[in-house]
Short mmCIF file of C-alpha atoms in Angstrom, two decimals:
data_model
loop_
_atom_site.label_atom_id
_atom_site.label_comp_id
_atom_site.label_asym_id
_atom_site.label_seq_id
_atom_site.Cartn_x
_atom_site.Cartn_y
_atom_site.Cartn_z
CA UNK A 1 0.00 0.00 0.00
CA UNK A 2 0.96 3.58 -0.53
CA UNK A 3 0.59 6.26 2.13
CA UNK A 4 1.53 9.72 0.90
CA UNK A 5 2.94 11.91 3.63
CA UNK A 6 4.85 15.13 4.06
CA UNK A 7 7.87 15.78 6.22
CA UNK A 8 8.93 19.25 7.36
CA UNK A 9 12.41 19.72 8.75
CA UNK A 10 11.92 22.50 11.31
CA UNK A 11 15.68 23.03 11.51
CA UNK A 12 15.74 24.15 7.90
CA UNK A 13 12.67 26.35 7.49
CA UNK A 14 13.50 30.06 7.23
CA UNK A 15 9.92 31.28 6.99
CA UNK A 16 10.27 32.63 3.47
CA UNK A 17 6.67 31.69 2.65
CA UNK A 18 7.63 30.55 -0.83
CA UNK A 19 5.63 27.38 -0.26
CA UNK A 20 2.61 29.49 0.64
CA UNK A 21 3.01 31.59 -2.49
CA UNK A 22 3.50 28.62 -4.75
CA UNK A 23 0.47 26.89 -3.26
CA UNK A 24 -1.62 29.97 -3.88
CA UNK A 25 -0.38 30.14 -7.45
CA UNK A 26 -0.83 26.44 -8.16
CA UNK A 27 -4.25 26.16 -6.54
CA UNK A 28 -5.57 29.65 -7.20
CA UNK A 29 -6.78 30.14 -3.65
CA UNK A 30 -8.46 33.48 -2.90
CA UNK A 31 -7.09 36.13 -0.50
CA UNK A 32 -7.01 35.04 3.16
CA UNK A 33 -7.03 31.38 2.16
CA UNK A 34 -3.72 29.63 2.65
CA UNK A 35 -3.80 25.90 2.20
CA UNK A 36 -0.08 25.88 3.04
CA UNK A 37 0.72 28.29 5.84
CA UNK A 38 3.98 28.91 7.64
CA UNK A 39 3.55 29.92 11.27
CA UNK A 40 6.09 32.29 12.73
CA UNK A 41 6.45 31.33 16.38
CA UNK A 42 8.49 33.08 19.01
CA UNK A 43 9.08 30.83 21.96
CA UNK A 44 10.49 31.57 25.38
CA UNK A 45 11.43 34.67 27.35
CA UNK A 46 14.31 37.07 26.71
CA UNK A 47 17.18 36.25 26.50
CA UNK A 48 16.24 32.62 25.92
CA UNK A 49 14.06 33.18 22.89
CA UNK A 50 13.81 30.90 19.90
CA UNK A 51 12.10 31.61 16.64
CA UNK A 52 10.54 28.70 14.83
CA UNK A 53 8.85 28.57 11.46
CA UNK A 54 6.27 25.84 11.19
CA UNK A 55 4.60 24.86 7.91
CA UNK A 56 1.03 23.74 8.54
CA UNK A 57 -2.04 22.78 6.55
CA UNK A 58 -4.22 19.73 6.11
CA UNK A 59 -2.45 16.85 7.81
CA UNK A 60 -4.23 14.21 5.69
CA UNK A 61 -4.94 12.23 8.84
CA UNK A 62 -5.11 8.50 9.02
CA UNK A 63 -8.35 8.81 10.99
CA UNK A 64 -9.67 12.19 9.84
CA UNK A 65 -12.29 13.71 12.15
CA UNK A 66 -13.45 15.90 9.27
CA UNK A 67 -14.45 12.82 7.28
CA UNK A 68 -16.34 11.21 10.13
CA UNK A 69 -18.45 14.27 10.88
CA UNK A 70 -19.16 15.23 7.26
CA UNK A 71 -22.93 14.71 6.80
CA UNK A 72 -22.80 14.73 3.00
CA UNK A 73 -19.87 12.30 2.47
CA UNK A 74 -18.13 15.11 0.56
CA UNK A 75 -14.97 14.50 2.55
CA UNK A 76 -13.36 11.17 1.80
CA UNK A 77 -10.02 9.48 2.31
CA UNK A 78 -8.39 7.74 -0.62
CA UNK A 79 -6.61 4.42 -0.16
CA UNK A 80 -3.31 6.29 -0.53
CA UNK A 81 -4.15 8.45 2.50
CA UNK A 82 -5.06 11.69 0.72
CA UNK A 83 -8.16 13.34 2.20
CA UNK A 84 -10.32 14.88 -0.51
CA UNK A 85 -13.42 17.08 -0.73
CA UNK A 86 -16.08 16.61 -3.39
CA UNK A 87 -17.17 20.19 -4.06
CA UNK A 88 -20.36 18.98 -5.74
CA UNK A 89 -21.54 17.18 -2.61
CA UNK A 90 -20.41 19.61 0.10
CA UNK A 91 -23.22 21.69 1.62
CA UNK A 92 -20.87 24.15 3.31
CA UNK A 93 -22.04 23.42 6.84
CA UNK A 94 -18.50 23.89 8.21
CA UNK A 95 -18.84 20.96 10.59
CA UNK A 96 -15.55 19.65 9.18
CA UNK A 97 -13.92 23.00 9.93
CA UNK A 98 -14.78 22.85 13.62
CA UNK A 99 -13.85 19.16 13.73
CA UNK A 100 -10.36 19.75 12.31
CA UNK A 101 -7.81 20.24 15.11
CA UNK A 102 -5.39 21.86 12.64
CA UNK A 103 -7.55 24.74 11.39
CA UNK A 104 -6.84 23.57 7.87
CA UNK A 105 -10.23 24.18 6.31
CA UNK A 106 -11.62 27.30 4.71
CA UNK A 107 -14.95 28.42 3.39
CA UNK A 108 -15.24 31.42 1.10
CA UNK A 109 -18.79 32.57 0.51
CA UNK A 110 -18.10 35.11 -2.21
CA UNK A 111 -15.54 35.41 -4.97
CA UNK A 112 -12.68 37.69 -3.98
CA UNK A 113 -9.45 38.59 -5.70
CA UNK A 114 -6.10 39.92 -4.58
CA UNK A 115 -6.51 43.34 -6.23
CA UNK A 116 -10.28 43.64 -6.19
CA UNK A 117 -10.67 42.87 -9.87
CA UNK A 118 -9.63 39.42 -11.09
CA UNK A 119 -6.26 39.24 -12.77
CA UNK A 120 -5.83 37.20 -15.93
CA UNK A 121 -4.45 34.31 -13.93
CA UNK A 122 -7.26 34.52 -11.36
CA UNK A 123 -9.87 34.64 -14.11
CA UNK A 124 -8.41 31.58 -15.75
CA UNK A 125 -8.13 29.62 -12.50
CA UNK A 126 -11.40 30.71 -10.90
CA UNK A 127 -13.59 27.75 -9.98
CA UNK A 128 -17.14 28.64 -8.88
CA UNK A 129 -17.52 25.14 -7.45
CA UNK A 130 -15.24 26.19 -4.60
CA UNK A 131 -17.51 28.98 -3.40
CA UNK A 132 -19.44 28.42 -0.14
CA UNK A 133 -18.01 24.94 0.36
CA UNK A 134 -15.13 23.63 2.45
CA UNK A 135 -11.69 23.73 0.83
CA UNK A 136 -8.24 22.69 1.98
CA UNK A 137 -4.84 21.40 0.88
CA UNK A 138 -5.15 18.48 -1.50
CA UNK A 139 -1.47 17.48 -1.48
CA UNK A 140 -1.79 18.64 -5.13
CA UNK A 141 -3.58 15.40 -5.83
CA UNK A 142 -4.02 16.20 -9.51
CA UNK A 143 -0.27 16.50 -9.97
CA UNK A 144 0.28 13.25 -8.10
CA UNK A 145 -2.28 11.33 -10.15
CA UNK A 146 -1.10 12.80 -13.45
CA UNK A 147 2.50 12.09 -12.54
CA UNK A 148 1.79 8.52 -11.52
CA UNK A 149 -0.02 7.98 -14.81
CA UNK A 150 3.18 9.00 -16.57
CA UNK A 151 5.23 6.62 -14.46
CA UNK A 152 6.76 9.38 -12.35
CA UNK A 153 7.48 9.19 -8.62
CA UNK A 154 5.80 11.77 -6.37
CA UNK A 155 8.32 13.42 -4.10
CA UNK A 156 11.15 12.71 -6.54
CA UNK A 157 9.92 13.94 -9.89
CA UNK A 158 8.84 17.58 -9.60
CA UNK A 159 6.02 17.10 -12.09
CA UNK A 160 4.38 14.62 -9.70
CA UNK A 161 5.18 16.49 -6.48
CA UNK A 162 3.08 19.03 -4.53
CA UNK A 163 3.84 22.61 -5.51
CA UNK A 164 4.91 23.65 -2.01
CA UNK A 165 7.56 20.93 -1.87
CA UNK A 166 8.89 21.85 -5.30
CA UNK A 167 9.22 25.49 -4.37
CA UNK A 168 10.86 25.09 -0.96
CA UNK A 169 14.20 26.88 -1.14
CA UNK A 170 15.74 25.13 1.87
CA UNK A 171 14.42 21.63 1.24
CA UNK A 172 12.45 21.82 4.44
CA UNK A 173 9.52 20.04 2.83
CA UNK A 174 9.71 16.51 1.51
CA UNK A 175 6.96 14.35 0.13
CA UNK A 176 6.74 10.63 -0.44
CA UNK A 177 5.38 7.25 0.46
CA UNK A 178 5.93 6.39 4.13
CA UNK A 179 4.94 2.79 3.48
CA UNK A 180 7.93 2.36 1.17
CA UNK A 181 11.00 1.86 3.40
CA UNK A 182 13.28 3.10 0.62
CA UNK A 183 11.42 6.32 -0.08
CA UNK A 184 12.91 9.72 0.65
CA UNK A 185 10.50 10.39 3.49
CA UNK A 186 11.03 6.97 5.08
CA UNK A 187 14.76 7.63 5.06
CA UNK A 188 14.26 11.00 6.72
CA UNK A 189 12.01 9.48 9.38
CA UNK A 190 14.52 6.72 10.02
CA UNK A 191 17.42 9.13 10.47
CA UNK A 192 15.71 11.88 12.46
CA UNK A 193 13.58 12.47 15.49
CA UNK A 194 10.10 13.59 14.60
CA UNK A 195 6.72 14.42 16.04
CA UNK A 196 3.26 15.00 14.67
CA UNK A 197 0.98 17.87 15.64
CA UNK A 198 -1.59 17.16 18.37
CA UNK A 199 -0.76 13.48 18.24
CA UNK A 200 -2.65 12.91 21.51
CA UNK A 201 -5.94 13.34 19.62
CA UNK A 202 -5.37 10.08 17.77
CA UNK A 203 -5.94 11.48 14.29
CA UNK A 204 -2.72 10.02 12.89
CA UNK A 205 -1.52 13.02 10.88
CA UNK A 206 0.30 12.34 7.63
CA UNK A 207 2.57 15.32 8.27
CA UNK A 208 5.78 14.82 10.26
CA UNK A 209 8.03 17.44 11.80
CA UNK A 210 11.75 16.78 12.14
CA UNK A 211 13.23 18.52 15.18
CA UNK A 212 16.59 16.77 15.60
CA UNK A 213 18.76 14.03 14.17
CA UNK A 214 18.79 10.64 15.81
CA UNK A 215 21.83 9.47 17.68
CA UNK A 216 24.05 7.22 15.61
CA UNK A 217 23.19 4.18 17.73
CA UNK A 218 19.47 4.81 17.27
CA UNK A 219 19.83 4.90 13.48
CA UNK A 220 21.81 1.68 13.48
CA UNK B 1 5.61 21.38 26.90
CA UNK B 2 3.49 23.21 24.42
CA UNK B 3 4.24 26.25 22.28
CA UNK B 4 2.59 28.06 19.48
CA UNK B 5 0.21 30.80 18.48
CA UNK B 6 -2.49 31.39 21.00
CA UNK B 7 -5.79 29.63 20.39
CA UNK B 8 -8.42 31.80 18.78
CA UNK B 9 -12.18 31.62 18.60
CA UNK B 10 -13.69 29.60 15.79
CA UNK B 11 -15.48 31.69 13.17
CA UNK B 12 -17.30 28.94 11.34
CA UNK B 13 -20.42 28.63 13.47
CA UNK B 14 -22.18 31.75 14.73
CA UNK B 15 -25.51 32.60 16.38
CA UNK B 16 -27.40 30.77 13.63
CA UNK B 17 -25.83 27.49 14.68
CA UNK B 18 -26.38 28.40 18.32
CA UNK B 19 -30.10 28.91 17.63
CA UNK B 20 -30.30 25.34 16.37
CA UNK B 21 -29.04 24.06 19.70
CA UNK B 22 -31.17 26.50 21.70
CA UNK B 23 -34.51 26.07 19.92
CA UNK B 24 -33.96 22.44 18.96
CA UNK B 25 -33.30 21.20 22.45
CA UNK B 26 -36.12 23.24 24.01
CA UNK B 27 -38.51 21.85 21.42
CA UNK B 28 -37.28 18.30 21.96
CA UNK B 29 -37.54 18.67 25.73
CA UNK B 30 -41.07 20.01 25.43
CA UNK B 31 -42.13 17.06 23.26
CA UNK B 32 -40.75 14.67 25.87
CA UNK B 33 -42.57 16.18 28.84
CA UNK B 34 -45.83 16.75 26.97
CA UNK B 35 -46.10 13.11 25.97
CA UNK B 36 -45.96 11.83 29.53
CA UNK B 37 -47.73 14.67 31.34
CA UNK B 38 -51.26 13.46 30.81
CA UNK B 39 -52.15 16.48 28.67
CA UNK B 40 -54.77 15.58 26.06
CA UNK B 41 -56.90 17.06 23.32
CA UNK B 42 -56.25 20.57 22.05
CA UNK B 43 -53.51 21.29 24.59
CA UNK B 44 -51.61 18.17 23.52
CA UNK B 45 -51.92 19.14 19.87
CA UNK B 46 -50.85 22.73 20.51
CA UNK B 47 -47.82 21.78 22.56
CA UNK B 48 -46.66 19.16 20.06
CA UNK B 49 -46.97 21.78 17.34
CA UNK B 50 -44.96 24.22 19.45
CA UNK B 51 -42.24 21.63 20.06
CA UNK B 52 -41.99 20.89 16.36
CA UNK B 53 -42.01 24.58 15.54
CA UNK B 54 -39.06 25.16 17.85
CA UNK B 55 -37.08 22.30 16.30
CA UNK B 56 -38.03 23.58 12.86
CA UNK B 57 -36.96 27.11 13.75
CA UNK B 58 -33.57 25.80 14.85
CA UNK B 59 -33.09 23.86 11.64
CA UNK B 60 -34.17 26.81 9.50
CA UNK B 61 -31.74 29.00 11.38
CA UNK B 62 -28.84 26.68 10.63
CA UNK B 63 -30.05 26.37 7.04
CA UNK B 64 -29.31 30.07 6.70
CA UNK B 65 -25.75 29.39 7.76
CA UNK B 66 -24.79 26.64 5.35
CA UNK B 67 -22.98 27.69 2.22
CA UNK B 68 -25.07 25.71 -0.23
CA UNK B 69 -28.65 25.74 1.11
CA UNK B 70 -30.09 24.23 -2.05
CA UNK B 71 -28.07 21.09 -1.37
CA UNK B 72 -29.41 20.77 2.16
CA UNK B 73 -30.79 17.31 1.46
CA UNK B 74 -27.20 16.03 1.13
CA UNK B 75 -27.09 16.25 4.92
CA UNK B 76 -28.64 12.79 4.97
CA UNK B 77 -25.85 11.01 3.10
CA UNK B 78 -23.70 9.85 6.02
CA UNK B 79 -25.72 8.09 8.72
CA UNK B 80 -22.83 5.71 9.34
CA UNK B 81 -20.56 8.17 11.13
CA UNK B 82 -22.05 11.68 11.13
CA UNK B 83 -24.19 12.79 14.05
CA UNK B 84 -25.43 15.68 11.95
CA UNK B 85 -26.97 13.21 9.53
CA UNK B 86 -28.46 11.28 12.43
CA UNK B 87 -29.86 14.49 13.88
CA UNK B 88 -31.56 15.21 10.57
CA UNK B 89 -33.08 11.71 10.52
CA UNK B 90 -34.32 12.11 14.10
CA UNK B 91 -35.83 15.48 13.19
CA UNK B 92 -37.58 13.90 10.21
CA UNK B 93 -39.00 11.23 12.49
CA UNK B 94 -40.14 13.86 15.00
CA UNK B 95 -41.98 15.77 12.29
CA UNK B 96 -43.58 12.69 10.72
CA UNK B 97 -44.77 11.22 14.01
CA UNK B 98 -45.61 14.64 15.42
CA UNK B 99 -47.90 15.54 12.55
CA UNK B 100 -49.62 12.17 12.89
CA UNK B 101 -49.98 12.68 16.65
CA UNK B 102 -51.49 16.13 16.11
CA UNK B 103 -53.80 14.89 13.37
CA UNK B 104 -55.10 12.03 15.51
CA UNK B 105 -54.63 13.70 18.94
CA UNK B 106 -53.07 10.37 19.91
CA UNK B 107 -51.26 9.84 23.21
CA UNK B 108 -49.31 6.73 22.03
CA UNK B 109 -48.12 8.61 18.97
CA UNK B 110 -47.14 11.55 21.18
CA UNK B 111 -45.04 9.14 23.23
CA UNK B 112 -43.38 7.87 20.06
CA UNK B 113 -42.62 11.51 19.19
CA UNK B 114 -41.06 11.87 22.63
CA UNK B 115 -38.69 8.97 21.96
CA UNK B 116 -37.66 10.49 18.63
CA UNK B 117 -37.17 13.83 20.40
CA UNK B 118 -34.90 12.18 22.97
CA UNK B 119 -32.79 10.79 20.11
CA UNK B 120 -32.74 14.26 18.54
CA UNK B 121 -31.50 15.85 21.77
CA UNK B 122 -28.82 13.16 22.15
CA UNK B 123 -27.68 13.71 18.55
CA UNK B 124 -27.27 17.43 19.25
CA UNK B 125 -24.97 16.63 22.13
CA UNK B 126 -22.95 14.25 19.99
CA UNK B 127 -22.65 16.79 17.18
CA UNK B 128 -20.80 19.14 19.47
CA UNK B 129 -18.75 16.42 21.08
CA UNK B 130 -17.62 15.23 17.63
CA UNK B 131 -15.97 18.58 16.92
CA UNK B 132 -12.42 17.62 17.83
CA UNK B 133 -11.07 21.01 16.88
CA UNK B 134 -12.82 22.76 19.77
CA UNK B 135 -11.62 21.60 23.20
CA UNK B 136 -14.68 22.96 25.03
CA UNK B 137 -16.91 20.87 22.79
CA UNK B 138 -15.05 17.62 22.66
CA UNK B 139 -15.37 16.99 26.40
CA UNK B 140 -17.30 13.69 26.57
CA UNK B 141 -19.60 14.95 29.33
CA UNK B 142 -20.92 17.68 27.02
CA UNK B 143 -23.26 15.18 25.37
CA UNK B 144 -25.11 14.65 28.63
CA UNK B 145 -25.05 18.32 29.50
CA UNK B 146 -26.75 19.16 26.22
CA UNK B 147 -29.17 16.28 26.74
CA UNK B 148 -30.15 17.31 30.26
CA UNK B 149 -30.34 20.92 29.18
CA UNK B 150 -32.94 19.87 26.63
CA UNK B 151 -34.94 18.10 29.33
CA UNK B 152 -34.74 21.06 31.72
CA UNK B 153 -35.60 23.65 29.07
CA UNK B 154 -38.50 21.59 27.78
CA UNK B 155 -39.82 21.05 31.29
CA UNK B 156 -39.39 24.75 32.07
CA UNK B 157 -41.28 25.73 28.95
CA UNK B 158 -44.01 23.20 29.74
CA UNK B 159 -44.62 24.32 33.33
CA UNK B 160 -44.49 27.97 32.30
CA UNK B 161 -47.09 27.40 29.58
CA UNK B 162 -49.25 25.37 31.95
CA UNK B 163 -49.00 28.04 34.63
CA UNK B 164 -50.50 30.56 32.21
CA UNK B 165 -53.78 28.67 32.34
CA UNK B 166 -53.77 26.50 35.44
CA UNK B 167 -51.64 25.28 38.35
CA UNK B 168 -49.26 22.64 36.98
CA UNK B 169 -49.61 19.10 38.31
CA UNK B 170 -47.20 18.03 41.05
CA UNK B 171 -45.85 15.26 38.83
CA UNK B 172 -44.83 17.81 36.19
CA UNK B 173 -43.22 20.03 38.82
CA UNK B 174 -41.37 17.03 40.26
CA UNK B 175 -40.05 16.14 36.81
CA UNK B 176 -39.06 19.77 36.27
CA UNK B 177 -37.13 19.78 39.56
CA UNK B 178 -35.34 16.55 38.71
CA UNK B 179 -34.44 17.86 35.26
CA UNK B 180 -32.97 21.00 36.83
CA UNK B 181 -30.89 18.96 39.26
CA UNK B 182 -29.73 16.62 36.48
CA UNK B 183 -28.66 19.62 34.41
CA UNK B 184 -26.74 21.10 37.33
CA UNK B 185 -24.99 17.79 37.95
CA UNK B 186 -24.16 17.44 34.26
CA UNK B 187 -22.74 20.97 34.30
CA UNK B 188 -20.56 20.11 37.27
CA UNK B 189 -19.17 16.99 35.58
CA UNK B 190 -18.67 18.82 32.32
CA UNK B 191 -16.94 21.73 34.05
CA UNK B 192 -14.34 19.47 35.64
CA UNK B 193 -13.66 17.79 32.26
CA UNK B 194 -13.48 21.11 30.42
CA UNK B 195 -11.05 22.58 32.95
CA UNK B 196 -8.44 20.01 31.90
CA UNK B 197 -8.38 20.85 28.21
CA UNK B 198 -9.88 24.23 27.44
CA UNK B 199 -7.97 27.48 27.24
CA UNK B 200 -8.42 30.06 30.01
CA UNK B 201 -10.52 32.40 27.87
CA UNK B 202 -12.95 29.60 27.04
CA UNK B 203 -13.10 28.46 30.63
CA UNK B 204 -13.76 32.01 31.82
CA UNK B 205 -16.69 32.30 29.39
CA UNK B 206 -18.01 28.91 30.48
CA UNK B 207 -17.70 29.80 34.15
CA UNK B 208 -19.60 33.05 33.74
CA UNK B 209 -22.33 31.24 31.90
CA UNK B 210 -22.31 28.26 34.25
CA UNK B 211 -22.70 30.56 37.23
CA UNK B 212 -25.88 31.95 35.68
CA UNK B 213 -27.02 28.41 34.90
CA UNK B 214 -26.63 27.35 38.51
CA UNK B 215 -27.78 30.50 40.31
CA UNK B 216 -30.61 31.68 38.08
CA UNK B 217 -31.30 28.45 36.22
CA UNK B 218 -31.23 25.93 39.06
CA UNK B 219 -31.23 27.40 42.55
CA UNK B 220 -33.65 30.23 41.84
CA UNK B 221 -36.25 28.05 40.07
CA UNK B 222 -36.03 25.41 42.82
CA UNK B 223 -36.49 28.11 45.45
CA UNK B 224 -39.46 29.50 43.52
CA UNK B 225 -41.02 26.05 43.35
CA UNK B 226 -40.65 25.76 47.11
CA UNK B 227 -42.35 29.11 47.56
CA UNK B 228 -45.19 27.90 45.35
CA UNK B 229 -45.43 24.72 47.40
CA UNK B 230 -45.95 26.62 50.64
CA UNK B 231 -47.92 29.52 49.21
CA UNK B 232 -50.48 28.12 46.76
CA UNK B 233 -51.97 31.56 46.13
CA UNK B 234 -48.81 32.60 44.26
CA UNK B 235 -48.03 29.16 42.86
CA UNK B 236 -48.87 29.96 39.26
CA UNK B 237 -46.77 33.10 39.05
CA UNK B 238 -43.71 31.56 40.72
CA UNK B 239 -43.92 28.45 38.54
CA UNK B 240 -44.16 30.68 35.50
CA UNK B 241 -41.04 32.55 36.60
CA UNK B 242 -39.22 29.33 37.43
CA UNK B 243 -39.99 27.88 34.00
CA UNK B 244 -38.86 31.02 32.20
CA UNK B 245 -35.66 31.12 34.26
CA UNK B 246 -34.82 27.48 33.41
CA UNK B 247 -35.44 28.09 29.72
CA UNK B 248 -33.62 31.40 29.46
CA UNK B 249 -30.53 30.26 31.34
CA UNK B 250 -30.28 27.09 29.24
CA UNK B 251 -30.44 29.18 26.10
CA UNK B 252 -27.83 31.63 27.30
CA UNK B 253 -25.51 28.77 28.20
CA UNK B 254 -25.72 27.25 24.74
CA UNK B 255 -25.33 30.62 23.08
CA UNK B 256 -22.14 31.17 25.05
CA UNK B 257 -20.92 27.63 24.38
CA UNK B 258 -21.17 28.13 20.61
CA UNK B 259 -20.29 31.78 20.22
CA UNK B 260 -18.01 32.65 23.17
CA UNK B 261 -16.31 29.51 24.49
CA UNK B 262 -15.45 27.81 21.21
CA UNK B 263 -11.72 28.45 21.11
CA UNK B 264 -9.55 26.07 19.15
CA UNK B 265 -6.33 24.73 20.65
CA UNK B 266 -3.96 26.58 18.38
CA UNK B 267 -0.76 24.86 17.35
CA UNK B 268 1.58 23.05 19.66
CA UNK B 269 5.18 22.00 19.29
CA UNK B 270 6.10 19.23 21.71
CA UNK B 271 9.73 19.74 20.64
CA UNK B 272 11.74 22.68 19.38
CA UNK B 273 14.16 22.26 16.50
CA UNK B 274 17.77 21.63 17.48
CA UNK B 275 19.99 23.78 15.30
CA UNK B 276 23.76 23.88 15.06
CA UNK B 277 25.98 21.62 17.14
CA UNK B 278 24.64 19.66 20.07
#
């Protein structure tokens, strides 16, 4: 089986927001909607202050609360772990939004554009189906599916990889199949210490955060 | 250890969603008490209609909140896991049985409506508890708080309506008192569960509202009922006040729960990145 997952190396992220920008460009999300966000956290008290940049978004959970609560079955989980929304079924009740512990879902009731009037790119990418329904990060599922159809490997071949991962200037973000022990993400998880956000809730996020390398003995 | 941006209040559900929980549970609670109160004839029909109207008003209110109202029927597609779907089924059952009960002025049908209304009230509690993103809602005890709130509000509405025309029966007043005590106990259990996981701002809002629920929604109505017990000449007016107090405080609690205490948990980093040499 395949289980697509993302890994963010918190030691590398510089908070440049290029992933956010590329996501917005690739998915044509309206203003105030960021399927891939980078949080800028300041932790501690002077002089012991640390600044951490944390990419967040839909965690594509193993046991997604959003899917369970959805009354219309618009939210589904594919066998490869990607959580999807059927915009034609969604009624826009926002139950999924309050069920998501990661604040990853958005609902935009009216069309809005960055500069008031739609730019050429916004006009071309505008999808009325996305109005008044829940939206969120898709892991660029269309790119993954199209890439797989061409025999490409998501996470390795840029054409089959989520836009945010492709654009990351520090290689903070990695994408791949965690069920494949030889994949890039499996290697990263094997060599580093990681955590997942709000793991105590039992949602099984498909988004891992690297915070330190493992000791040599642990890797061996 | 937990770090991250401070939790903020959810913006997805507003007063329209709150109205569904306020009107829906009062209507369901009224249908429950009416069915077993011995009321018959025109009064039974009128109170069943009122209960259904309240549930209907709640559902219409939430219908105004959903993004795609013309697809509202899709709400029934996921009975396997979604309590919102189950709530809609229970509401459908309430309306179908309720209309039949009104048409036939039938006590047995009214009791069947009451069972459906109990399921409806339970579903409302589970809807909130299923929202994992809101710590104040996902406390398991919230289900029973919402459920008992429905019983207390319905009983309050029932005795208040009865007091307008006659002195309510002792059985109804006894049920009302028990419902108030059950609600207060459920609040107490819920409060201790919520204190472990909710953020201070949410807890402060809950405490303010809970104080009103206990003082004006439990102790005051019980005291008024006692006054009515010992002073029959003022019984109707104090029962009326007690019923209104139980209903109003239940509504204010749910309004606060949805629109003031619904903070998310923000983001948390159990570990900070280790940079440079160790």
